[in-house]
mmCIF file of C-alpha atoms in Angstrom:
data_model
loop_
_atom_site.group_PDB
_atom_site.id
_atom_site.type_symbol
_atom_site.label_atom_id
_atom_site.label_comp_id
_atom_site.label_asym_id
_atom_site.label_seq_id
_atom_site.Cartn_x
_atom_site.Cartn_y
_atom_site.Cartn_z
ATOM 1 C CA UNK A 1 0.000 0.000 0.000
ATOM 2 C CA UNK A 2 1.111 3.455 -0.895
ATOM 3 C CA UNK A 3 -0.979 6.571 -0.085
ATOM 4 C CA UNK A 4 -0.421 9.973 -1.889
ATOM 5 C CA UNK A 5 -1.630 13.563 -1.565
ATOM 6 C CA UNK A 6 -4.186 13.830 -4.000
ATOM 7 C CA UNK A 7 -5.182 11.606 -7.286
ATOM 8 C CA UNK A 8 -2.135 10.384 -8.574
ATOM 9 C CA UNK A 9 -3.040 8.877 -12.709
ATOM 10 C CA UNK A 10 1.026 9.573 -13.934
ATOM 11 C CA UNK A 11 2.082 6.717 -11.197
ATOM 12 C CA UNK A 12 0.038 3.988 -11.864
ATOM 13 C CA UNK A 13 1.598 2.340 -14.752
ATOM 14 C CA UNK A 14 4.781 2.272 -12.432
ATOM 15 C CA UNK A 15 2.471 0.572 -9.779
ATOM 16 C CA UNK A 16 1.012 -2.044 -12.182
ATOM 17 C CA UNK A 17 4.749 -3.380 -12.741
ATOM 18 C CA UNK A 18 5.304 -3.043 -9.238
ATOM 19 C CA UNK A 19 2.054 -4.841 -8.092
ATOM 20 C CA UNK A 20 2.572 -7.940 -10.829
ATOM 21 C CA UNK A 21 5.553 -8.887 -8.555
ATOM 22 C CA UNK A 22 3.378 -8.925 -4.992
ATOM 23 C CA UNK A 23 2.584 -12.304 -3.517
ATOM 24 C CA UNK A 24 -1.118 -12.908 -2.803
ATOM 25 C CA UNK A 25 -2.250 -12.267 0.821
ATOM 26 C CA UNK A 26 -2.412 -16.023 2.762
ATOM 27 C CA UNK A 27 -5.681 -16.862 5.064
ATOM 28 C CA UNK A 28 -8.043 -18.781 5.912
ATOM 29 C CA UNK A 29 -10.791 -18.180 4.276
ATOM 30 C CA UNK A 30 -12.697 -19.254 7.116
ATOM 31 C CA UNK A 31 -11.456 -16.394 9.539
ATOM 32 C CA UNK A 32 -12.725 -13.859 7.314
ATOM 33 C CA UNK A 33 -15.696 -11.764 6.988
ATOM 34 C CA UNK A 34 -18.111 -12.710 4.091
ATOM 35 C CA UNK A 35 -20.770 -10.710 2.808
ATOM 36 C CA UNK A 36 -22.935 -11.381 -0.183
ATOM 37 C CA UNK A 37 -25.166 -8.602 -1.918
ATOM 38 C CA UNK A 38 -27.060 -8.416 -5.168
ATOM 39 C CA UNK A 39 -29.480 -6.341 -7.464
ATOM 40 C CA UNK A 40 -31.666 -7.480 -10.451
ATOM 41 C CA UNK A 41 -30.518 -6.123 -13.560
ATOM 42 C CA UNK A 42 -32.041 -6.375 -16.795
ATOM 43 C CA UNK A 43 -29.991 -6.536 -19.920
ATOM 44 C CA UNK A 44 -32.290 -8.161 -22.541
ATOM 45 C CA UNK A 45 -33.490 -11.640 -22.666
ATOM 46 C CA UNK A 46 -30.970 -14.410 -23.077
ATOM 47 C CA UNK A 47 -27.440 -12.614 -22.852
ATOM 48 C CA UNK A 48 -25.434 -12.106 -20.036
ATOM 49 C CA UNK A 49 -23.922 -8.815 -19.763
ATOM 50 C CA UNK A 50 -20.656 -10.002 -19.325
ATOM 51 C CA UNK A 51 -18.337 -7.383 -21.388
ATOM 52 C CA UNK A 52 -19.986 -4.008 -19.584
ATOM 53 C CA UNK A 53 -18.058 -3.786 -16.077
ATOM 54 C CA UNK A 54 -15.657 -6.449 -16.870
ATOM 55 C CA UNK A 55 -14.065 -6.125 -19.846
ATOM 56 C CA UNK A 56 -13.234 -2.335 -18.628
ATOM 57 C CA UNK A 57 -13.275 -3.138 -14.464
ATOM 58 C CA UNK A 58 -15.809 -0.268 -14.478
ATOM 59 C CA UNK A 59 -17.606 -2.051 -11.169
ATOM 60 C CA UNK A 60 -16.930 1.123 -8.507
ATOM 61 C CA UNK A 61 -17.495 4.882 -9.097
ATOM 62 C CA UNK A 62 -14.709 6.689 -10.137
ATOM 63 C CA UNK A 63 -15.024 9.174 -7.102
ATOM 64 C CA UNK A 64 -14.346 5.843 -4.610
ATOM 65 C CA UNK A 65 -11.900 3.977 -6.998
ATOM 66 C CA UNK A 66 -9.980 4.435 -10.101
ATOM 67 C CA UNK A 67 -7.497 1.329 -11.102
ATOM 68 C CA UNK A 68 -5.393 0.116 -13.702
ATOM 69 C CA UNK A 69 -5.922 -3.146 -15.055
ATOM 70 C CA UNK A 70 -3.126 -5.601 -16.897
ATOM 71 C CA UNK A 71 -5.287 -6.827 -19.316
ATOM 72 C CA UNK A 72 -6.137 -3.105 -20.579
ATOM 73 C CA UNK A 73 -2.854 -1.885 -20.557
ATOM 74 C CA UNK A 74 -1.847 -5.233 -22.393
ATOM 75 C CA UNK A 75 -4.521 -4.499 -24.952
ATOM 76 C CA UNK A 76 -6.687 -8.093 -24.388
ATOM 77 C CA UNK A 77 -8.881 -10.060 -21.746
ATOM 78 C CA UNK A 78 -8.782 -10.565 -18.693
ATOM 79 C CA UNK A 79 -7.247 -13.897 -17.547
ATOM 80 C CA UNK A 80 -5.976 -15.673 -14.355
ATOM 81 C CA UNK A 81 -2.779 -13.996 -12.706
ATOM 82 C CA UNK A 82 -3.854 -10.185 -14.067
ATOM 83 C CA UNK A 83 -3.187 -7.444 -11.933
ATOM 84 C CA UNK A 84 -5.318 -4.091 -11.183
ATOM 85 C CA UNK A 85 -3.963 -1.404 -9.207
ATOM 86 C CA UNK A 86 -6.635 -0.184 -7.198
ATOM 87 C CA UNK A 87 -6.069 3.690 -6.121
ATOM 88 C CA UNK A 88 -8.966 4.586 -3.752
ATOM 89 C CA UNK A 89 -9.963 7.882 -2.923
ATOM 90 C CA UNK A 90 -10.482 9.344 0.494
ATOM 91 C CA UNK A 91 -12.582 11.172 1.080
ATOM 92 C CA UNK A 92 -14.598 9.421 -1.706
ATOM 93 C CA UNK A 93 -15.422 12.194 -3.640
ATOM 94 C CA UNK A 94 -14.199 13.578 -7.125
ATOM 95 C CA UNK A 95 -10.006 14.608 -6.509
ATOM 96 C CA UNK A 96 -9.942 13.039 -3.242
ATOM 97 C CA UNK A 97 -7.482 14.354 -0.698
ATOM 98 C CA UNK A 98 -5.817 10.844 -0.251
ATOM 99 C CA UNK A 99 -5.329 7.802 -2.378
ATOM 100 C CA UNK A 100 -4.070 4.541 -1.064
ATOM 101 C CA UNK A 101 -2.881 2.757 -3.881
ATOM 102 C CA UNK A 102 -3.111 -1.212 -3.560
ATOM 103 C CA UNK A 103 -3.334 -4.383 -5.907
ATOM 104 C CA UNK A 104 -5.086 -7.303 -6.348
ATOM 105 C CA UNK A 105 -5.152 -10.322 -8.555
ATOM 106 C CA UNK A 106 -7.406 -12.359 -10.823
ATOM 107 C CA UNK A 107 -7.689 -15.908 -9.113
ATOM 108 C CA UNK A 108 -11.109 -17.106 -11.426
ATOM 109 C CA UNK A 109 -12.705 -15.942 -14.390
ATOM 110 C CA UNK A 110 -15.416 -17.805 -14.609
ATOM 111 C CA UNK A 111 -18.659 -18.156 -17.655
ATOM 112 C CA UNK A 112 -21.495 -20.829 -18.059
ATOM 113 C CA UNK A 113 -24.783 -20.869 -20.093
ATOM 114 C CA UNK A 114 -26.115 -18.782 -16.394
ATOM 115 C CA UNK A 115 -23.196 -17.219 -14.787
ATOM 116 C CA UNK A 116 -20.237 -15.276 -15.603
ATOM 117 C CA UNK A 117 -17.465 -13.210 -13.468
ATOM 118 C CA UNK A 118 -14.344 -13.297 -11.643
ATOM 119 C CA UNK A 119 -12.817 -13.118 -8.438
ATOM 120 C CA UNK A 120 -9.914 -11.470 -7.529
ATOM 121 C CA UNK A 121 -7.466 -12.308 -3.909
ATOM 122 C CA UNK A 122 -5.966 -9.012 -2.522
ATOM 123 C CA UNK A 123 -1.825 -8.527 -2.584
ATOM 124 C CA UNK A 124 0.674 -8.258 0.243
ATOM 125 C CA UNK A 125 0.357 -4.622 1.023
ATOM 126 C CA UNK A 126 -3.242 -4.259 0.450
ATOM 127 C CA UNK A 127 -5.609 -2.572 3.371
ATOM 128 C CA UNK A 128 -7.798 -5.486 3.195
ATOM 129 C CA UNK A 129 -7.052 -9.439 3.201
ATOM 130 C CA UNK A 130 -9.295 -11.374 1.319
ATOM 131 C CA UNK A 131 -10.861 -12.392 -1.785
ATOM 132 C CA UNK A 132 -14.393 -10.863 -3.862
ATOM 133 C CA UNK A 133 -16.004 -12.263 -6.580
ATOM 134 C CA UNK A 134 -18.031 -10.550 -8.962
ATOM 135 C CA UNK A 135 -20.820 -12.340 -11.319
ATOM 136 C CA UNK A 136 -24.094 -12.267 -13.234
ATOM 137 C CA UNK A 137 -25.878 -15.113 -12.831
ATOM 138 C CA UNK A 138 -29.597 -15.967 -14.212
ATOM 139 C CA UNK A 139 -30.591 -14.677 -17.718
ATOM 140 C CA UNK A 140 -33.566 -11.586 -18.989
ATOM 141 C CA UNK A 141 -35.941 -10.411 -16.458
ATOM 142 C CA UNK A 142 -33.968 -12.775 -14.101
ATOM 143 C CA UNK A 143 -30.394 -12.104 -14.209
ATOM 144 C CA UNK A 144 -28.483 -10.771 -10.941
ATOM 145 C CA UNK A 145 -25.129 -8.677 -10.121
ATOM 146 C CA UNK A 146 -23.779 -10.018 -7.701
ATOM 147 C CA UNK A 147 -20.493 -8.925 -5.400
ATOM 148 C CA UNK A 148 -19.507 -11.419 -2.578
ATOM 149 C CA UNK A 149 -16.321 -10.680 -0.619
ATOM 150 C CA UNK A 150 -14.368 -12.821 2.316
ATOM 151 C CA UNK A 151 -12.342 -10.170 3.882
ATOM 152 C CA UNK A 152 -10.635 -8.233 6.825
ATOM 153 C CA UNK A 153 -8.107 -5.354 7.587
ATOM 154 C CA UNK A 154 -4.922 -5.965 7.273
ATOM 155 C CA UNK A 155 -3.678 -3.550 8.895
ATOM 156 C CA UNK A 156 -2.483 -3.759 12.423
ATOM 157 C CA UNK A 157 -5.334 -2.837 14.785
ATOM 158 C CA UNK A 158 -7.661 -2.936 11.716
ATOM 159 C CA UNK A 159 -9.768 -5.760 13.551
ATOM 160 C CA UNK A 160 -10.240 -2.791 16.722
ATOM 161 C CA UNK A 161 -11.426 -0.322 13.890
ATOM 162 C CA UNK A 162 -13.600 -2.718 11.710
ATOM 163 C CA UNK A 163 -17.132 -2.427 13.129
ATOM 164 C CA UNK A 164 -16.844 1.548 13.165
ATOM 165 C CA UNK A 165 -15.196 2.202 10.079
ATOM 166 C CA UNK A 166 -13.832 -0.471 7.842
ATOM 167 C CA UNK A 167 -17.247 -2.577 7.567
ATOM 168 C CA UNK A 168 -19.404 0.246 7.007
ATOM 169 C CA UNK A 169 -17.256 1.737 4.345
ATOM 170 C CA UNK A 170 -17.310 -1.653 2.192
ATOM 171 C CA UNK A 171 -20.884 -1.975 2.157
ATOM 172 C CA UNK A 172 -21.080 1.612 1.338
ATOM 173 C CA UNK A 173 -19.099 0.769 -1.247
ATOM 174 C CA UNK A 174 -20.768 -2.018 -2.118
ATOM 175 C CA UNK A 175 -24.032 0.134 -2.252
ATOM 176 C CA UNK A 176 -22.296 2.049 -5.203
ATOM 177 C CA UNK A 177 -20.819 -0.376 -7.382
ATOM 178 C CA UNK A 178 -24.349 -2.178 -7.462
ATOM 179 C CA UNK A 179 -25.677 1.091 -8.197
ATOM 180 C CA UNK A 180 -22.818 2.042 -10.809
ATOM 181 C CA UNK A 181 -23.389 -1.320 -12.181
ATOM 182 C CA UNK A 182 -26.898 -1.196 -12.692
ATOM 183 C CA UNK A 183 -26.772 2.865 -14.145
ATOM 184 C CA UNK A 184 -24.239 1.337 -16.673
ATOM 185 C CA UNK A 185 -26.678 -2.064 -18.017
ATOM 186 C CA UNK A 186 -29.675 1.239 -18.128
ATOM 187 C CA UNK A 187 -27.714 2.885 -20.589
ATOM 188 C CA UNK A 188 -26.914 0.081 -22.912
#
């Protein structure tokens, strides 16, 4: 983890290289945290809408995260073992005052005739341990977003500071990606 003085786009190309080096964080997945949440989206019958936030990574607002992903600055799709720099904004507003830059890594990508996503496990250095994995699943009127994560802080005396800050903060963040998500499929 890094954190700069304001938004910091000229560094993160020099992060990416830096990140596809980490080792993944170790756990057990059963001493984390795991939260699932979901909205219905509609993206015409039959077709997943697996290219919209994927392809791109454009799952959180900008004004809470902005990232760099391997397979876009490689110029192809995402695969198993791709990076994305992840440079969050605090406050989480447009030109945040803060950014903590941090990686993770694609573990799955994952598509059936019902499902498709990925999941991603968080790097050494990250402020979170833990894993998320992002799908659609169902099809037409009944297709889902879905974001389940497995996490806690990393940081020392993160576990102290969880249930005030850290746990409320993901699911407000998890608020707005489902929103983002969904604002994205209305304008396709």
């Amino acid at each position: 983890m890094h954190i700069y003085l304001g938004n910091s786009p000229e560094i993160m190309v020099q992060q990416l290289h830096r990140l596809m080096a980490m080792s993944l964080h170790q756990f057990e997945i059963g001493s984390l945290r795991r939260v699932s949440s979901s909205i219905e989206v509609f993206a015409g019958a039959g077709s997943l809408p697996v290219a919209t936030p994927f392809a791109p990574y454009t799952i959180f607002p900008p004004r809470i995260m902005r990232h760099l992903t391997q397979w876009t600055y490689e110029q192809r799709k995402m695969q198993p073992g791709d990076t994305i720099v992840q440079q969050i904004l605090l406050p989480p507003v447009e030109g945040g005052v803060f950014t903590i830059i941090c990686g993770v890594r694609i573990t799955d990508v994952f598509c059936t005739a019902n499902t498709a996503g990925f999941s991603y496990t968080t790097l050494e250095g990250h402020v979170e341990q833990g894993l998320s994995t992002f799908s659609f699943e169902g099809v037409g009127k009944d297709a889902v977003f879905k974001i389940e994560t497995w996490s806690r802080p990393a940081l020392p005396g993160g576990a102290i500071l969880a249930p005030l800050f850290a746990n409320r903060y993901q699911a407000w963040c998890t608020r707005q990606a489902l929103a983002h998500v969904r604002a994205q499929l209305a304008v396709q």
